Short mmCIF file of C-alpha atoms in Angstrom, two decimals:
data_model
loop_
_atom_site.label_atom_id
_atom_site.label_comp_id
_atom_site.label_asym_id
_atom_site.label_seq_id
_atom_site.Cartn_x
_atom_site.Cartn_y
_atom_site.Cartn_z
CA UNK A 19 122.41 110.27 123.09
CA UNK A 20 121.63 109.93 126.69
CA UNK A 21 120.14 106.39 127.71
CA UNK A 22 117.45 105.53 129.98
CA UNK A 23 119.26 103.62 132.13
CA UNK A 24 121.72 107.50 132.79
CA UNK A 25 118.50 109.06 133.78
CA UNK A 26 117.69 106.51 136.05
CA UNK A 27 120.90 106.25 137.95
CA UNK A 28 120.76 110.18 138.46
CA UNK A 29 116.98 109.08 140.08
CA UNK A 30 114.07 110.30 138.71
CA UNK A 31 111.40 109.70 141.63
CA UNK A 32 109.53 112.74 142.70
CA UNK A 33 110.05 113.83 139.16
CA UNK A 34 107.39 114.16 136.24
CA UNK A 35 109.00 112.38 133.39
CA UNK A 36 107.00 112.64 130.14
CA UNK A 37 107.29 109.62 127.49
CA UNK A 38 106.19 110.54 124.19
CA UNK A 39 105.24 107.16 123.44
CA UNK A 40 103.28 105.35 120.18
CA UNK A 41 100.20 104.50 121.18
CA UNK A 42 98.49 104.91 117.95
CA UNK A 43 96.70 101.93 117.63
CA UNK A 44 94.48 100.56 115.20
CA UNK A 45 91.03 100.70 117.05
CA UNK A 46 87.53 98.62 115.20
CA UNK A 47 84.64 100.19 116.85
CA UNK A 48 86.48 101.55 119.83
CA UNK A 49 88.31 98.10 120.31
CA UNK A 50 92.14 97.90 120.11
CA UNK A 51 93.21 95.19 117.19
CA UNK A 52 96.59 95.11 117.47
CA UNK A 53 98.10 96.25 121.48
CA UNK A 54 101.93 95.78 119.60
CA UNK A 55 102.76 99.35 120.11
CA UNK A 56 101.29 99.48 123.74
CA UNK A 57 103.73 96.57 124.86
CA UNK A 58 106.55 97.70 122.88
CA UNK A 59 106.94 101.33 124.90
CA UNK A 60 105.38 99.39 128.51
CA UNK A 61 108.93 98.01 129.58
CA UNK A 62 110.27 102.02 129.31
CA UNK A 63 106.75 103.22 131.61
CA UNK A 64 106.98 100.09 133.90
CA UNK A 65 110.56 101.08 134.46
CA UNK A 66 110.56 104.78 135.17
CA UNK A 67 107.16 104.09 137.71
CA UNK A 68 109.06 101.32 139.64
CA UNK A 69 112.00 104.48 140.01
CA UNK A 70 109.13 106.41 141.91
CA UNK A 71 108.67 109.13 138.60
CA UNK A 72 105.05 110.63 137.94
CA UNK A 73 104.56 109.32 134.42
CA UNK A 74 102.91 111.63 132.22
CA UNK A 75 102.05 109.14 128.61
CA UNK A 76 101.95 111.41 125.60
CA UNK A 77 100.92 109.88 121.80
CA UNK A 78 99.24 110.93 118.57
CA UNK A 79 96.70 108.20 117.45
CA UNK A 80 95.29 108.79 114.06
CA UNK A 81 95.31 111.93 112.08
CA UNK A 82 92.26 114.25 113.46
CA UNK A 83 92.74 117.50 112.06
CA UNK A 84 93.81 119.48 115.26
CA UNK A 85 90.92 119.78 116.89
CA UNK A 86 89.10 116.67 119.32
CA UNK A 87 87.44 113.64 117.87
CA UNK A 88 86.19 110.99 119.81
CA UNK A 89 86.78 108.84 116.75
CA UNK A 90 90.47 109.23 117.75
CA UNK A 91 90.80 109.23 121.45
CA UNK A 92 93.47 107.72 123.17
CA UNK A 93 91.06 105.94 126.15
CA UNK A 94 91.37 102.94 124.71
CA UNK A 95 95.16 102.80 124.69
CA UNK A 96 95.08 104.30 128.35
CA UNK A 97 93.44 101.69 129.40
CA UNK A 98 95.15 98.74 127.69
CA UNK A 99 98.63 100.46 128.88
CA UNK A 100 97.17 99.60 132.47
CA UNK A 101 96.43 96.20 131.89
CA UNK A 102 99.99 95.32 130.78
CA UNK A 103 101.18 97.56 133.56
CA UNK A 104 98.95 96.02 136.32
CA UNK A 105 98.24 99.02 137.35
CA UNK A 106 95.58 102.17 137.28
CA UNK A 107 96.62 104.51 134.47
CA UNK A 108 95.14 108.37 134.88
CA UNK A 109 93.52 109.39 131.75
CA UNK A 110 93.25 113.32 131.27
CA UNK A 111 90.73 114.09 128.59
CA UNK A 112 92.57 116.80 127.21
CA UNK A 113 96.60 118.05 126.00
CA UNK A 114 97.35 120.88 128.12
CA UNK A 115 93.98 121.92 129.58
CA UNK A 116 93.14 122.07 132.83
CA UNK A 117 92.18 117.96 133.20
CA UNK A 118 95.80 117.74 131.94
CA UNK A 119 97.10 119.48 134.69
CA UNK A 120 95.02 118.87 137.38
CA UNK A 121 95.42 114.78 136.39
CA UNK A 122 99.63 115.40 136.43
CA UNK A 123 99.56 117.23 139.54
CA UNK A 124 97.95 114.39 141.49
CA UNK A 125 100.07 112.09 140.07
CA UNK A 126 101.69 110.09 143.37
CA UNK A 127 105.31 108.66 142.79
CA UNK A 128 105.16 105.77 140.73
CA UNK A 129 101.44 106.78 139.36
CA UNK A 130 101.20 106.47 135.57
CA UNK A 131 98.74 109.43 133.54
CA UNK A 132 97.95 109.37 130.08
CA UNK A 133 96.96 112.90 128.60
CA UNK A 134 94.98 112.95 125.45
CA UNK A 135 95.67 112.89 121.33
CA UNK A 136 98.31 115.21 120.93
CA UNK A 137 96.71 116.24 117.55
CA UNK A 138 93.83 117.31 118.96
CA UNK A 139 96.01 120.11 119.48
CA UNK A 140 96.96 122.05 115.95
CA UNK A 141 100.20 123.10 117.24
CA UNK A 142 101.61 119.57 117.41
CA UNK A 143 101.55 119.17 113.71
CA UNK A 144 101.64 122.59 112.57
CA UNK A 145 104.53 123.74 110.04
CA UNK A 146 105.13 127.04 111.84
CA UNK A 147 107.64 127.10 114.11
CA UNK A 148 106.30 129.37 116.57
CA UNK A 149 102.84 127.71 116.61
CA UNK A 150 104.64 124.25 117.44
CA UNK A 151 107.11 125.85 120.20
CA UNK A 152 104.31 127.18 121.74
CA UNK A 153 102.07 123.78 122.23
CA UNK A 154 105.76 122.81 123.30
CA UNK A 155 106.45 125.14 125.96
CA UNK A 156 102.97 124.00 127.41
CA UNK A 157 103.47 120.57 127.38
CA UNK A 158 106.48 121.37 129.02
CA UNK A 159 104.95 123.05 132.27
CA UNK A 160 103.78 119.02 132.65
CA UNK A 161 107.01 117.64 133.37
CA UNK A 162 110.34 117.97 134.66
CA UNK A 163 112.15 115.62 132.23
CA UNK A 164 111.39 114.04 128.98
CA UNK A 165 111.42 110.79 127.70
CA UNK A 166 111.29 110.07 123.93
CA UNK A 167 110.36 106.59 123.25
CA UNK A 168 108.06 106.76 120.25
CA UNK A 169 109.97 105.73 117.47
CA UNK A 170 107.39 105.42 115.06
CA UNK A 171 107.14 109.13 115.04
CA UNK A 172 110.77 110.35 115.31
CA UNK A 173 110.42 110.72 111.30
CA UNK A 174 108.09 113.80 112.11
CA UNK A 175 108.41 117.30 112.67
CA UNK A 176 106.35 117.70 115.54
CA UNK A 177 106.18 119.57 118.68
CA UNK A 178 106.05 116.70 121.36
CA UNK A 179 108.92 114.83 119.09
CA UNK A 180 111.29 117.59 117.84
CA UNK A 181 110.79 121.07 120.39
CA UNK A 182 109.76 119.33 123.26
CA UNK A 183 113.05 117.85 123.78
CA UNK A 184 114.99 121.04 123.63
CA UNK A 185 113.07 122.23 126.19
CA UNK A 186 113.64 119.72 128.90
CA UNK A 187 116.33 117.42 130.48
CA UNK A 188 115.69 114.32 128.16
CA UNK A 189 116.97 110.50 127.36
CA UNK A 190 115.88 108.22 125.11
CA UNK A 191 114.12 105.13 125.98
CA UNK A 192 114.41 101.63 125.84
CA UNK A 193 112.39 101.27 122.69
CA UNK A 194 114.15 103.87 120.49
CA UNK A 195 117.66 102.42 122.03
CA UNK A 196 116.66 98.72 120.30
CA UNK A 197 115.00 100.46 117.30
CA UNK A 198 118.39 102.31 116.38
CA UNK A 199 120.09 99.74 117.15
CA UNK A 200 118.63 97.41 114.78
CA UNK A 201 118.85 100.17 112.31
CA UNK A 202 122.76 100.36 112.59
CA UNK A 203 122.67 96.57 111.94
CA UNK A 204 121.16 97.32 108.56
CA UNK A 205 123.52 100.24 107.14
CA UNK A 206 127.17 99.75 109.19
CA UNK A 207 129.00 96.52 108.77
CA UNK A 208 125.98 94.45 107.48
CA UNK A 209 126.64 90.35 107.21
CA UNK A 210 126.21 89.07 103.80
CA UNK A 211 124.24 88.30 102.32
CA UNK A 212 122.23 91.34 102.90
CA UNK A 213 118.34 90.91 101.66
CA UNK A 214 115.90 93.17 101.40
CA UNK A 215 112.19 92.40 100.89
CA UNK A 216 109.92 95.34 99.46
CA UNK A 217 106.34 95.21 99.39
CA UNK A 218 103.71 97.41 99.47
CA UNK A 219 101.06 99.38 97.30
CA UNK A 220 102.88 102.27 95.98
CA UNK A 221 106.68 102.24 93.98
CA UNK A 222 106.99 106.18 94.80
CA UNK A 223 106.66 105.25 98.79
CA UNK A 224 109.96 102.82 98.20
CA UNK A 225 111.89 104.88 95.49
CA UNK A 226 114.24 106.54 97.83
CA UNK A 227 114.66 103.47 99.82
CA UNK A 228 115.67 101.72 96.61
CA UNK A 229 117.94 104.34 95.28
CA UNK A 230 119.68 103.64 98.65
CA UNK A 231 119.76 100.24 98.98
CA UNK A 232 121.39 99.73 95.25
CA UNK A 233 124.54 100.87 97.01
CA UNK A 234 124.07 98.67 99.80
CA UNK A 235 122.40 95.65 99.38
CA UNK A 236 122.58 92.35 97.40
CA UNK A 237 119.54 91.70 96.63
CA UNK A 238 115.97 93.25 96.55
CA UNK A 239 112.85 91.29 96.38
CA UNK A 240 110.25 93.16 94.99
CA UNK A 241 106.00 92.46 95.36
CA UNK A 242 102.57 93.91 96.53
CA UNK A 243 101.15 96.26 94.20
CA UNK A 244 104.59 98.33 93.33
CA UNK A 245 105.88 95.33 91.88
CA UNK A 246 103.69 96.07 88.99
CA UNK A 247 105.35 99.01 87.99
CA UNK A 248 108.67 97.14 87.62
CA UNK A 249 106.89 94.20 85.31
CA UNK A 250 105.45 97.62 83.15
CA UNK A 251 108.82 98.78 82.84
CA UNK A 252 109.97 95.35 81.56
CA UNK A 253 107.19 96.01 78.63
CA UNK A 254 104.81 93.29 80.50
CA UNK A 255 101.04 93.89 80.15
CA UNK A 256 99.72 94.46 83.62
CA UNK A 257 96.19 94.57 83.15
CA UNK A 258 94.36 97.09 85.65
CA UNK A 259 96.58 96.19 88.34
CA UNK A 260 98.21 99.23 90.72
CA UNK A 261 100.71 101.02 88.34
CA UNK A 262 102.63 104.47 88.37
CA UNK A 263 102.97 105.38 84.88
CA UNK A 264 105.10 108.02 86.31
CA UNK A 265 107.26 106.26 87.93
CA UNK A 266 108.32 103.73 84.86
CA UNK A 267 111.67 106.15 83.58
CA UNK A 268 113.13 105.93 87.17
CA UNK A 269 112.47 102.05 88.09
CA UNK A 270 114.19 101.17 84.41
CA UNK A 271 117.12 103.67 85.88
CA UNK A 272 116.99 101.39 88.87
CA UNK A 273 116.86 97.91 87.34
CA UNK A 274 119.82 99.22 84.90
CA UNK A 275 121.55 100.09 87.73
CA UNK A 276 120.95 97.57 89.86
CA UNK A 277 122.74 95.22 87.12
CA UNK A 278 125.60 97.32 86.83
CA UNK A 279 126.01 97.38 90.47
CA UNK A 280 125.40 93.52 90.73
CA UNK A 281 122.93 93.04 92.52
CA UNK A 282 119.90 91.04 92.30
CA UNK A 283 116.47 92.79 91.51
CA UNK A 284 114.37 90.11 91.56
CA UNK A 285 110.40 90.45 90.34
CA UNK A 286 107.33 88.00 90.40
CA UNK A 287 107.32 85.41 88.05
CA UNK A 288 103.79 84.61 88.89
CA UNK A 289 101.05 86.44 90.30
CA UNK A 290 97.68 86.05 91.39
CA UNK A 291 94.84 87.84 89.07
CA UNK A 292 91.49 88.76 89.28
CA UNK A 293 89.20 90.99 87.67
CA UNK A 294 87.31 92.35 90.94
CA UNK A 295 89.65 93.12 94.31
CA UNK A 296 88.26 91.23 96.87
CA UNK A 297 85.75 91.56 99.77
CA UNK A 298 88.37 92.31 102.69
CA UNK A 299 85.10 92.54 104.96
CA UNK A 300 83.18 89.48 104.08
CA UNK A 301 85.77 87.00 103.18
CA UNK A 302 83.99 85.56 100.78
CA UNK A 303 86.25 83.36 98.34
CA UNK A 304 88.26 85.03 95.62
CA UNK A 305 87.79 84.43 91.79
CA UNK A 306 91.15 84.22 90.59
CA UNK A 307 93.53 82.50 88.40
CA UNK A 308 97.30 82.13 88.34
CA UNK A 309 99.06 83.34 85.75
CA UNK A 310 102.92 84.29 84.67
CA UNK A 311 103.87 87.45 85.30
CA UNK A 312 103.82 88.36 81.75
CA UNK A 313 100.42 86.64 80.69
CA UNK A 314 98.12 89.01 83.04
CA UNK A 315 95.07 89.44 81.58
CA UNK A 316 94.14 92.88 80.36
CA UNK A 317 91.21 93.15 82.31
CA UNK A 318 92.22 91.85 85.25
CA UNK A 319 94.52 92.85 88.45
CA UNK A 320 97.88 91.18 90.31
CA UNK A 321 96.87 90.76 93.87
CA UNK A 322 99.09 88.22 94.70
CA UNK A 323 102.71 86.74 94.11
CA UNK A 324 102.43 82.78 93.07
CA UNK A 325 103.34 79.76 93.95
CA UNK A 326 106.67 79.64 91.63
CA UNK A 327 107.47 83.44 92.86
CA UNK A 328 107.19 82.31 96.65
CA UNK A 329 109.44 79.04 96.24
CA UNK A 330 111.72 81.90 94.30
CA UNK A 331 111.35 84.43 96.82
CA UNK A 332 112.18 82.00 99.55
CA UNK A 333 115.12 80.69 97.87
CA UNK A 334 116.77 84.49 97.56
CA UNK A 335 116.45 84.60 101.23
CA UNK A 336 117.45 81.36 102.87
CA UNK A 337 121.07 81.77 102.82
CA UNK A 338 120.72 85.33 104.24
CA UNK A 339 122.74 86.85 106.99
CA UNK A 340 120.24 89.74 107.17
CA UNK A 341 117.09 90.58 106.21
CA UNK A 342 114.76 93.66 105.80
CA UNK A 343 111.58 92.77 105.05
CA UNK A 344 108.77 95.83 104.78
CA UNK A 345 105.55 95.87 102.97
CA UNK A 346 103.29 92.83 102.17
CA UNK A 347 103.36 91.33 98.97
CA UNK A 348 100.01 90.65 98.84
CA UNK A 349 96.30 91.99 99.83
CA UNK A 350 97.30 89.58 102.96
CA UNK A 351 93.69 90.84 104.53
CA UNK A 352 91.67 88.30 102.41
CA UNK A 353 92.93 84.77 103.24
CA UNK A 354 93.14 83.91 99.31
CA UNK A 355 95.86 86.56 98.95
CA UNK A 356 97.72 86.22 102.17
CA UNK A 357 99.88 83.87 101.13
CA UNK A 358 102.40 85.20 99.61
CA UNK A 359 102.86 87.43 102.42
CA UNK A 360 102.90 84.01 104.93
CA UNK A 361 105.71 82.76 102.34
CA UNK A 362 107.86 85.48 102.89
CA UNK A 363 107.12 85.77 107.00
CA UNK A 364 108.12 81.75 107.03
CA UNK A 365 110.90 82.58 104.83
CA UNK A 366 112.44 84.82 107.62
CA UNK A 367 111.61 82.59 110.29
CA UNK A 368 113.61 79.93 108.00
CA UNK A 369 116.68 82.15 107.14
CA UNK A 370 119.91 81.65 109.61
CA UNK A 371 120.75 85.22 109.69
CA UNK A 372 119.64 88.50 110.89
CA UNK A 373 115.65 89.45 110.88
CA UNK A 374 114.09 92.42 110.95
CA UNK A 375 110.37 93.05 110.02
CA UNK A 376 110.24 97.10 109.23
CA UNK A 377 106.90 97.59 110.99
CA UNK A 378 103.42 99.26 109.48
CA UNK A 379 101.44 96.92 107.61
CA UNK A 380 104.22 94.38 107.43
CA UNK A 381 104.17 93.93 111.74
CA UNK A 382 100.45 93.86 111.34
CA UNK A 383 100.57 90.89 109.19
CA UNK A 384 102.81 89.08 111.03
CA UNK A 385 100.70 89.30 113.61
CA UNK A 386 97.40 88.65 112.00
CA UNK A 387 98.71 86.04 110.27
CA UNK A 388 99.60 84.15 113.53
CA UNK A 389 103.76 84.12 113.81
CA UNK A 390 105.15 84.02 116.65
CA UNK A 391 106.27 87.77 117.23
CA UNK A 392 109.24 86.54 119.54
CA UNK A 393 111.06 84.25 116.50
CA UNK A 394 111.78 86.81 114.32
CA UNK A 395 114.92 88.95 114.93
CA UNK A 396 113.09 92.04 115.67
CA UNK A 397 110.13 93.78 114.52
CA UNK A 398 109.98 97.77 114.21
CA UNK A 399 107.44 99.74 116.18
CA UNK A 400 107.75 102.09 112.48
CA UNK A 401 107.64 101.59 109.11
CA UNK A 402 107.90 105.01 107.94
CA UNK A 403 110.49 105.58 110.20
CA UNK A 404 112.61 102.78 109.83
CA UNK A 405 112.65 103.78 105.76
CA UNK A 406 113.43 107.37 106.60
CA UNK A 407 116.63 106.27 108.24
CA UNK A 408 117.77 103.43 105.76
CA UNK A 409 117.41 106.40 103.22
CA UNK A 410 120.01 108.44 105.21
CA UNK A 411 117.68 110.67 106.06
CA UNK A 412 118.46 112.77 109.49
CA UNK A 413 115.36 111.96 111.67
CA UNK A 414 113.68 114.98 113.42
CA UNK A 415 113.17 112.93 117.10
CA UNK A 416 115.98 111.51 116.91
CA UNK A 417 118.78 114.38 116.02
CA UNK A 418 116.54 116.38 119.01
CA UNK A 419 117.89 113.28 121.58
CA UNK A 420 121.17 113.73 120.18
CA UNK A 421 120.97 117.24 120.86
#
């Protein structure tokens, strides 16, 4: 895979390098909430403009359904990227129309433009592959070399990630360099012991990710709402919390193999419960009681790990040599359930060894929950991704750098 830093020392000024970047944002009434992804792919842009390159910014940001929506413009993200960079950022208000081209083409060297949602263009998404390679061979006519640097999306099939690259001279940048990196870190000669934290709402989003990590780690932490499938499986009552009937014959598979294998599958021993899921808007204080994880109530729901499974959870992780820690254990948005979540975020900060926070909602909380981003060993710009590849799976952006 080519590096930034190879495309540089052949020069790129003069030359219209296109970074598909992740810029998608979560935006509250227009207003960016989180810039993490912004300044994660700005030290790539800042680079290539100080080289003298015509920066052409390319993202998706939400999931319009190929066609515009102002709901899901990337203005907001434009003009944030400018901030960081200090500088004015061109914003074209379309893909590949003609404010796309007429904003590249006045691009000066060392100008930075950022063209609009690539989904508002159907042939970025689009499962055909002659409808994709087409929005690809336009988006190439706005650059003379490509830049991939949006890992968060390198787990998708798209035209900007996946044809656009075969299409153009292309590197990857300095966020996907760190990102796979990290990754290696966490599948070829991992320090031991290896932990890996698993939250989140749904078991079926994890189950490959488990089946994979049985082989490979030592132990596995489970919470959030696909803990509660495991407890089921164990013959616990979990009242109306989030379950996946469905899903009960393969997590017993997993917890038998896990103890074959040796290694520790470790579930709540306590959990928060209430029988109504909290305001997330209003705040207003949570009815709930603590319970064992095999008391809950029949009529009411797990939206929290307790006190005894946080002391527990911390204890699995504080002689770590690396941790993976993705999903929150918790409905961390309402300050009554965040907890557990902050217990396993200090627990990281505490452990000696290797950490890694595997983006989406888990990077969120870190953030919302006021850690300082910088302590932990490195937090992913994508969750999804960052499964994808500890599954083994070949990723689309990436095997298209490679390429």
């Amino acid at each position: 895979m080519k590096t930034i830093d190879q495309l540089l020392s052949e020069g790129v000024s003069g030359k219209r390098v296109f970074v598909r970047a992740d810029l998608n944002v979560p935006l509250s009434g227009g207003t960016i909430t989180d810039d993490g992804r912004i300044r994660a792919v700005q030290p790539t842009i800042a680079k290539l403009a100080e080289a003298g390159a015509r920066v052409v910014v390319a993202s998706h940001l939400g999931r319009p359904k190929g066609a515009p929506d102002p709901a899901f413009s990337l203005a907001p993200a434009a003009k944030r990227l400018g901030e960081l960079l200090g500088a004015d950022v061109a914003f074209a208000t379309d893909t590949v129309g003609s404010s796309a081209k007429e904003t590249v083409a006045a691009l000066a060297d060392g100008q930075v433009a950022v063209i609009e949602n690539l989904r508002f263009n159907a042939g970025e998404t689009s499962k055909d592959d002659a409808e994709r390679g087409a929005f690809a061979d336009q988006l190439a006519e706005l650059a003379d070399v490509y830049v991939g640097d949006g890992f968060g999306a390198v787990h998708r099939k798209h035209a900007s990630v996946f044809d656009l690259p075969a299409r153009l001279p292309h590197a990857a940048g300095y966020l996907i360099a760190t990102e796979i990196g990290v990754l290696k870190k966490l599948t070829a000669d991992v320090k031991r012991p290896y932990v890996v934290v698993l939250g989140g709402a749904k078991v079926s989003d994890k189950l490959a990710v488990i089946d994979e990590l049985l082989g490979k780690a030592d132990r596995i932490l489970i919470g959030g709402g696909m803990a509660y499938t495991f407890l089921k499986a164990k013959g616990y009552e979990v009242g109306i919390s989030l379950l996946q009937e469905d899903q009960i014959p393969t997590v017993e598979e997993y917890m038998a193999r896990a103890e074959k294998n040796g290694v520790e599958l470790v579930l709540p021993v306590d959990v928060l419960v209430s029988a109504d899921f909290p305001d997330l808007k209003g705040k207003t204080p949570a009815d709930y009681e603590i319970v064992d994880a095999d008391k809950i109530p029949a009529t009411k729901e797990g939206l929290d790990i307790g006190p005894k499974t946080r002391e527990l959870y911390a204890s699995k992780i504080a002689d770590a040599e690396t941790v993976f820690w993705n999903g929150p254990v918790g409905v961390f948005e309402h300050p009554d359930y965040a907890n557990g979540t902050k217990a396993i975020a200090q627990a990281l900060l505490d452990s000696p060894g290797f950490t890694v926070v595997g983006g989406g909602d888990s990077a969120a909380a870190v953030r919302i929950l006021g850690f300082d981003e910088d302590a932990f060993g490195h937090i992913s710009t994508g969750g999804g991704a960052s499964l994808e590849y500890l599954e083994g799976k070949t990723l689309p952006g990436i095997a298209a750098l490679e390429g």
